[in-house]
CSV table of C-alpha atoms in Angstrom, one decimal:
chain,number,residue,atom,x,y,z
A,1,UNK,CA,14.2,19.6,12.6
A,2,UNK,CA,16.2,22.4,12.0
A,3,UNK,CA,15.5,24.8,8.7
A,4,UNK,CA,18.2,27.0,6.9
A,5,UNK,CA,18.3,29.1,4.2
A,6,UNK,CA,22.4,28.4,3.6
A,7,UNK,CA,25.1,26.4,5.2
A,8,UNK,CA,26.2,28.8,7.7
A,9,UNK,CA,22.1,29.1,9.0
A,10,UNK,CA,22.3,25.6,9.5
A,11,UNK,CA,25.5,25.1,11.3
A,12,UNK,CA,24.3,27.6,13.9
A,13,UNK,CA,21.0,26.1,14.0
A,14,UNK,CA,22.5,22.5,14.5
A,15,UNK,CA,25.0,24.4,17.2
A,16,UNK,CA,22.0,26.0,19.6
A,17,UNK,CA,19.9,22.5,19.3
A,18,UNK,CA,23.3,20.6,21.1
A,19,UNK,CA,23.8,23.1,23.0
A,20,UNK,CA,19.5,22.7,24.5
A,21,UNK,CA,18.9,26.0,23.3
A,22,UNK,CA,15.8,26.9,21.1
A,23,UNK,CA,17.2,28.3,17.7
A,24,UNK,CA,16.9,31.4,16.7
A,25,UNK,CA,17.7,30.8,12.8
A,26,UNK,CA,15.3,28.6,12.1
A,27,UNK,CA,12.5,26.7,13.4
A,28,UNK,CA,13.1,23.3,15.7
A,29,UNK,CA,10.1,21.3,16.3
A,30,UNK,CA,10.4,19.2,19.4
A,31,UNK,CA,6.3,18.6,19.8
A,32,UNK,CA,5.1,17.7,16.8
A,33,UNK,CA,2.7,14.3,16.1
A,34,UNK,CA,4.2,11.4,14.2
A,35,UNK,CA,1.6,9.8,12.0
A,36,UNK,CA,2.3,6.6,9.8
A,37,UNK,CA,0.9,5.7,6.3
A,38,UNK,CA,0.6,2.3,4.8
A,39,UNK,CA,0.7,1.7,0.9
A,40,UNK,CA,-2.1,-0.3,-1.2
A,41,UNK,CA,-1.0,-2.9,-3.9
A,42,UNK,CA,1.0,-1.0,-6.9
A,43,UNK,CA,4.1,-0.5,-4.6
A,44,UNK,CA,5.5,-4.0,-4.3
A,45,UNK,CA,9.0,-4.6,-5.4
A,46,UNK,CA,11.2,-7.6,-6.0
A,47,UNK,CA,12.9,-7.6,-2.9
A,48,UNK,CA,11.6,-5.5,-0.6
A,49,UNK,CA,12.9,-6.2,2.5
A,50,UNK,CA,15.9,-8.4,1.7
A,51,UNK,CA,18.6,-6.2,3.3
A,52,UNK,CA,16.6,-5.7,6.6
A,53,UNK,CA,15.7,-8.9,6.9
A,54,UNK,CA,19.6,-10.0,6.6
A,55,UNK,CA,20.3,-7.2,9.2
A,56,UNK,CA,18.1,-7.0,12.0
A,57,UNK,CA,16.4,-10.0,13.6
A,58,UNK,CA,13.8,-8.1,14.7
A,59,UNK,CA,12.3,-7.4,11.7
A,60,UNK,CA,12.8,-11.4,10.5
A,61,UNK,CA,11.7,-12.7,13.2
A,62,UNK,CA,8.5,-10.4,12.5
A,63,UNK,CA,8.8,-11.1,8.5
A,64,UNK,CA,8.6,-14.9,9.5
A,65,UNK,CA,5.6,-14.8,11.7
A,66,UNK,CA,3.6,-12.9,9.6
A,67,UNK,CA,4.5,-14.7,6.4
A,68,UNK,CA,3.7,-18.1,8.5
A,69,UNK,CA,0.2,-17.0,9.7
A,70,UNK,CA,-0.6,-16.2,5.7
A,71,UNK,CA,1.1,-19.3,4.2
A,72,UNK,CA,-0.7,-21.4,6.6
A,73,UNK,CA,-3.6,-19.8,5.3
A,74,UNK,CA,-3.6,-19.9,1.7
A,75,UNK,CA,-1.7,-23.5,2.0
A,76,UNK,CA,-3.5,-26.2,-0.4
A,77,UNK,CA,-5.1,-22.9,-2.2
A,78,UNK,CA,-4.5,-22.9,-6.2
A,79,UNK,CA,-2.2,-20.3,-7.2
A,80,UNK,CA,-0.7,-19.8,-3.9
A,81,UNK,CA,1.9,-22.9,-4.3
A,82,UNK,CA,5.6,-20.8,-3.3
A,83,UNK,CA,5.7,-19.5,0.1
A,84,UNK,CA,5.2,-15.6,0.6
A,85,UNK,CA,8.8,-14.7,1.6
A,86,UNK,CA,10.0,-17.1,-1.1
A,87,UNK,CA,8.0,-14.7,-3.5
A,88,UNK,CA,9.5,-11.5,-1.9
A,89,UNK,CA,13.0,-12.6,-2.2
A,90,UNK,CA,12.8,-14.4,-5.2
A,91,UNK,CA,15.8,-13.2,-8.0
A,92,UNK,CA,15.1,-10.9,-10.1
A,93,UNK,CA,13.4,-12.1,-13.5
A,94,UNK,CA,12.7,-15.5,-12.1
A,95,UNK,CA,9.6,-17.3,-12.2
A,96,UNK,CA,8.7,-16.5,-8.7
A,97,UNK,CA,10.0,-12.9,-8.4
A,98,UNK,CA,7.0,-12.2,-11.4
A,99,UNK,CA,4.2,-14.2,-8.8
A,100,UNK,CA,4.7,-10.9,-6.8
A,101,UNK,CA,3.0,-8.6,-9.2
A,102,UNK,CA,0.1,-11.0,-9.0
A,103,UNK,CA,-3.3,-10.0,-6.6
A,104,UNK,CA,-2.4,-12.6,-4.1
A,105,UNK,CA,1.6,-12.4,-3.9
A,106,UNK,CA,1.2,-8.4,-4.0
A,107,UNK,CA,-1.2,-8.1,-1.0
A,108,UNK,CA,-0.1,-10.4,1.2
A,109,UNK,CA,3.8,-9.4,0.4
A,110,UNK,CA,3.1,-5.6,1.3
A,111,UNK,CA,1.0,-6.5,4.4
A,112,UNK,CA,3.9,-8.5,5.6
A,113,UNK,CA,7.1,-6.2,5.0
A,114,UNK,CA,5.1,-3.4,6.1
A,115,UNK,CA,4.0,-5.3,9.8
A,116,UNK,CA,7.8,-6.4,10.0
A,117,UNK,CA,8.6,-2.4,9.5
A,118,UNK,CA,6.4,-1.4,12.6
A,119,UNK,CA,7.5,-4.5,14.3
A,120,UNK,CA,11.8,-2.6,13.5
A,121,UNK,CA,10.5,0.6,14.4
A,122,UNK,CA,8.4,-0.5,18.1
A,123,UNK,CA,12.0,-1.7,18.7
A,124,UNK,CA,13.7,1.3,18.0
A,125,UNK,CA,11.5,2.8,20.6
A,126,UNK,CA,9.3,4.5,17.6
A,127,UNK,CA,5.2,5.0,17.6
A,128,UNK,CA,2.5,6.8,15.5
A,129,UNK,CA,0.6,9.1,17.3
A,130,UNK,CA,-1.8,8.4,14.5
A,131,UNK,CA,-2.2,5.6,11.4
A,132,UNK,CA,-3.6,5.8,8.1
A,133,UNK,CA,-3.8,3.0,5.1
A,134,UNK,CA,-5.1,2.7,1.7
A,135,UNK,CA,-6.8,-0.4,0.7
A,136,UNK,CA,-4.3,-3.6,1.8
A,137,UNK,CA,-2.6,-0.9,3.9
A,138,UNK,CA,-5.6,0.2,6.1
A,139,UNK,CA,-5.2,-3.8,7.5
A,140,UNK,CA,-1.8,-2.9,8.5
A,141,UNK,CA,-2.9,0.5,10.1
A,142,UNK,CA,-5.6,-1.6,12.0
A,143,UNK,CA,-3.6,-3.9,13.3
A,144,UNK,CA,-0.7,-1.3,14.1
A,145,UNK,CA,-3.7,0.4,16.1
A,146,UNK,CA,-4.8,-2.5,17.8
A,147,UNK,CA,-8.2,-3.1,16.4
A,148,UNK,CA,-7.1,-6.7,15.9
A,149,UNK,CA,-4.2,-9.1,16.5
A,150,UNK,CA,-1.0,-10.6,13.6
A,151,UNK,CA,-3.0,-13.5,13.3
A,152,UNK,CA,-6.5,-12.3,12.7
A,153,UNK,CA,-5.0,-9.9,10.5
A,154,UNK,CA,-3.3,-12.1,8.4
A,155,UNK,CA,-6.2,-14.2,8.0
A,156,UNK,CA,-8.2,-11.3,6.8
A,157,UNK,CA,-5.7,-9.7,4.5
A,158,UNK,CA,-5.0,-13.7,2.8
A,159,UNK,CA,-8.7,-14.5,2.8
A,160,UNK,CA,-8.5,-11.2,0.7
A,161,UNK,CA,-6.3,-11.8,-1.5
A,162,UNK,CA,-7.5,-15.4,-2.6
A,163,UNK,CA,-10.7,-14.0,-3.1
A,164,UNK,CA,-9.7,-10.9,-5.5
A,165,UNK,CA,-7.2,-13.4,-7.3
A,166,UNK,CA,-10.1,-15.8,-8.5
A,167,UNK,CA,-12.4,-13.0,-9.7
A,168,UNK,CA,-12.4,-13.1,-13.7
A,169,UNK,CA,-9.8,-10.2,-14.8
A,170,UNK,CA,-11.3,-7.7,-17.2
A,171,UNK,CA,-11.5,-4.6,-14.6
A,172,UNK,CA,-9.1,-1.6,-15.4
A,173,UNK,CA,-8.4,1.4,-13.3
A,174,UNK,CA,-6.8,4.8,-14.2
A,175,UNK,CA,-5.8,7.9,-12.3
A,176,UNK,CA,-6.9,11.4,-13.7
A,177,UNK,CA,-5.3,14.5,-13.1
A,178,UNK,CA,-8.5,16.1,-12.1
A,179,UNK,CA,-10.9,17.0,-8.6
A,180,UNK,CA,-13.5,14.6,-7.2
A,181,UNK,CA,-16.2,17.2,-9.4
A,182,UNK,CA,-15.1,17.2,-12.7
A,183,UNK,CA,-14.5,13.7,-12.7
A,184,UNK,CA,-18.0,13.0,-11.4
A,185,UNK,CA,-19.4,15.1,-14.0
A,186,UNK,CA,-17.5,12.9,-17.3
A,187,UNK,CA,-18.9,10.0,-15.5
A,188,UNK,CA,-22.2,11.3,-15.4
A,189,UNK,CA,-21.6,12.1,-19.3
A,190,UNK,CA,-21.3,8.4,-20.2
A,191,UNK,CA,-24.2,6.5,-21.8
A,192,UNK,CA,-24.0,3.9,-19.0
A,193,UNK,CA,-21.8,5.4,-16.2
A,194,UNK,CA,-22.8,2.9,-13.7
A,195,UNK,CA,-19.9,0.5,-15.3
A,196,UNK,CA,-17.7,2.8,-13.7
A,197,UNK,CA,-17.1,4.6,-10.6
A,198,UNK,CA,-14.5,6.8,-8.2
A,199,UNK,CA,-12.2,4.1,-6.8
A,200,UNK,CA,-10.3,6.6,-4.7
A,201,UNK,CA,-9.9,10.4,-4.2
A,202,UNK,CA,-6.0,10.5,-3.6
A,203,UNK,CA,-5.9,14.7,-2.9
A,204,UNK,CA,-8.2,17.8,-4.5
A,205,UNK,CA,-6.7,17.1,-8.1
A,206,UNK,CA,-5.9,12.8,-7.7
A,207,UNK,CA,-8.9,10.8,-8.1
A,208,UNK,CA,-8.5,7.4,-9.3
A,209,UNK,CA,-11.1,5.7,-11.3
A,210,UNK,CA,-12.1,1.9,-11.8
A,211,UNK,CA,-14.8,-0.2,-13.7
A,212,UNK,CA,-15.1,-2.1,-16.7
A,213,UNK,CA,-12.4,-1.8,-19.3
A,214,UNK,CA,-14.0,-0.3,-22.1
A,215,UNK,CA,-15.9,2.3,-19.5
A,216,UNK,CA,-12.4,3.5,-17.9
A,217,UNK,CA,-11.2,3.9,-21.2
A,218,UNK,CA,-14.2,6.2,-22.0
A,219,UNK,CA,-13.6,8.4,-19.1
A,220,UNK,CA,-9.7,8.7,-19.9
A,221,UNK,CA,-10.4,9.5,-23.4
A,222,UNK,CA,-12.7,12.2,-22.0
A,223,UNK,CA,-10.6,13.5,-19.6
A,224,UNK,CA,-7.9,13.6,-21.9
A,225,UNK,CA,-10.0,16.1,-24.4
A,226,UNK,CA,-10.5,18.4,-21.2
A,227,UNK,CA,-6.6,18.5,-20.3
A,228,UNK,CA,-6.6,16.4,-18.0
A,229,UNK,CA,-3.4,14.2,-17.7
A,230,UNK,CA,-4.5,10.5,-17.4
A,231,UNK,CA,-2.6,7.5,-16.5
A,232,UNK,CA,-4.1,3.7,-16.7
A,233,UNK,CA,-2.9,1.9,-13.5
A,234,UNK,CA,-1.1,-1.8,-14.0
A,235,UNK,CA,-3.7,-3.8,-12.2
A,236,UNK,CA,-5.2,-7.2,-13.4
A,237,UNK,CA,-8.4,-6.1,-11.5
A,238,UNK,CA,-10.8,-3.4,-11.5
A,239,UNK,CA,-10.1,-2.9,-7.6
A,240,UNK,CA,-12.4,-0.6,-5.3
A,241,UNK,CA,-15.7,-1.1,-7.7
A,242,UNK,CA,-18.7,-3.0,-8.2
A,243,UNK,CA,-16.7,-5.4,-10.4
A,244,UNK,CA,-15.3,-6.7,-6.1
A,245,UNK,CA,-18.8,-7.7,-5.2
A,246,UNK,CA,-19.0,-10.9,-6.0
A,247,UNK,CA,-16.5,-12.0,-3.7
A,248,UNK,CA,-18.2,-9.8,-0.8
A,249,UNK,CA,-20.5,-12.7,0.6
A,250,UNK,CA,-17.6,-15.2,1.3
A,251,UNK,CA,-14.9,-12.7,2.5
């Protein structure tokens, strides 16, 4: 990387790096770490993938494998009647394209682009010196680490999914502009805080919160009155709470 206050500072800079000399405009980093991060479910998109897939058969040879291990999976399963990729490149606004911001489609989708992405970037010659994942994502970072294999991890992340899915919807989930303290202490403040709880605490003023409905909108409305800026999450689910344990003893 080379760093430049103008254009002139950056031209030199790009100059001495050719040339193998160490810049003396900026810094250049030649020994740093590379560490990759893999999204939960709220980041799927119609179409994710498309345009790799159509351009490097690497990443759809990877794409198809995955998607095969899960579809064999979740075949015969209610609610799980189009094929993964079929749901990822679906057009937009059509039936199937709005199955991907379902529990099942969303999980499942995500873990599969995002294995077909390592599977581009091990190609290129690319690895993480160290993984991190949130929620569906920390199965990708596993299995990019090698705690288990593509199949075993698909089984897992589609035995997941199914499982979530059929749990009755209700659950809501919101992210409060506030640290991992004063949040505790609103939820502390509720009559019967146990009906909600700290899903997730993103960074020291990013804490995401998840329960029943009428309790997250409790907290929001409290956090709110203290100036906190509150956003409710689009989820069908109240994800990373006490509302998942029901499906705990079958998964």
């Amino acid at each position: 990387v080379v760093l430049g206050e103008d254009l002139g500072a950056l031209r030199s800079g790009l100059t001495e790096l050719v040339g193998g000399e160490p810049s003396s405009v900026s810094g250049v980093f030649n020994d740093g770490r590379t560490g990759w991060m893999f999204t939960g479910q709220g980041s799927q998109r119609v179409g994710m993938g498309c345009e790799l897939y159509g351009q490097f058969p690497v990443f759809a040879r990877a794409l198809d494998e995955v998607c095969g291990h899960l579809d064999g999976v979740l075949e015969g399963v209610a609610g799980f009647g189009v094929p993964v990729r079929e749901v990822l490149f679906a057009g937009e606004g059509s039936e199937e394209a709005v199955l991907l911001d379902r529990t099942g489609y969303a999980q499942t989708g995500l873990f599969a682009v995002q294995v077909a992405l390592v599977e581009l970037l091990r190609s290129w010659g690319v690895s993480p010196d160290v993984v991190l994942g949130h929620s569906v994502g920390e199965f990708v970072a596993a299995y990019v680490a090698g705690v288990f294999g593509v199949e075993d991890a698909a089984r897992l992340v589609a035995g997941r999914a199914r499982l979530m899915q059929a749990l009755p919807e209700g659950g809501a989930m919101a992210a409060i502009e506030a640290g991992e303290a004063e949040v505790t202490e609103i939820l502390g403040g509720l009559p019967d805080g146990s009906r909600v709880g700290i899903a997730a605490v993103n960074g020291p003023t990013a804490v995401v919160v998840s329960g029943d409905e009428d309790a997250v909108e409790q907290v929001m409305a409290v956090a709110g009155e203290q100036g906190c800026r509150v956003s409710r999450l689009r989820v069908s689910h109240a994800f990373h709470s006490a509302l998942m344990e029901p499906m705990l003893a079958e998964f």
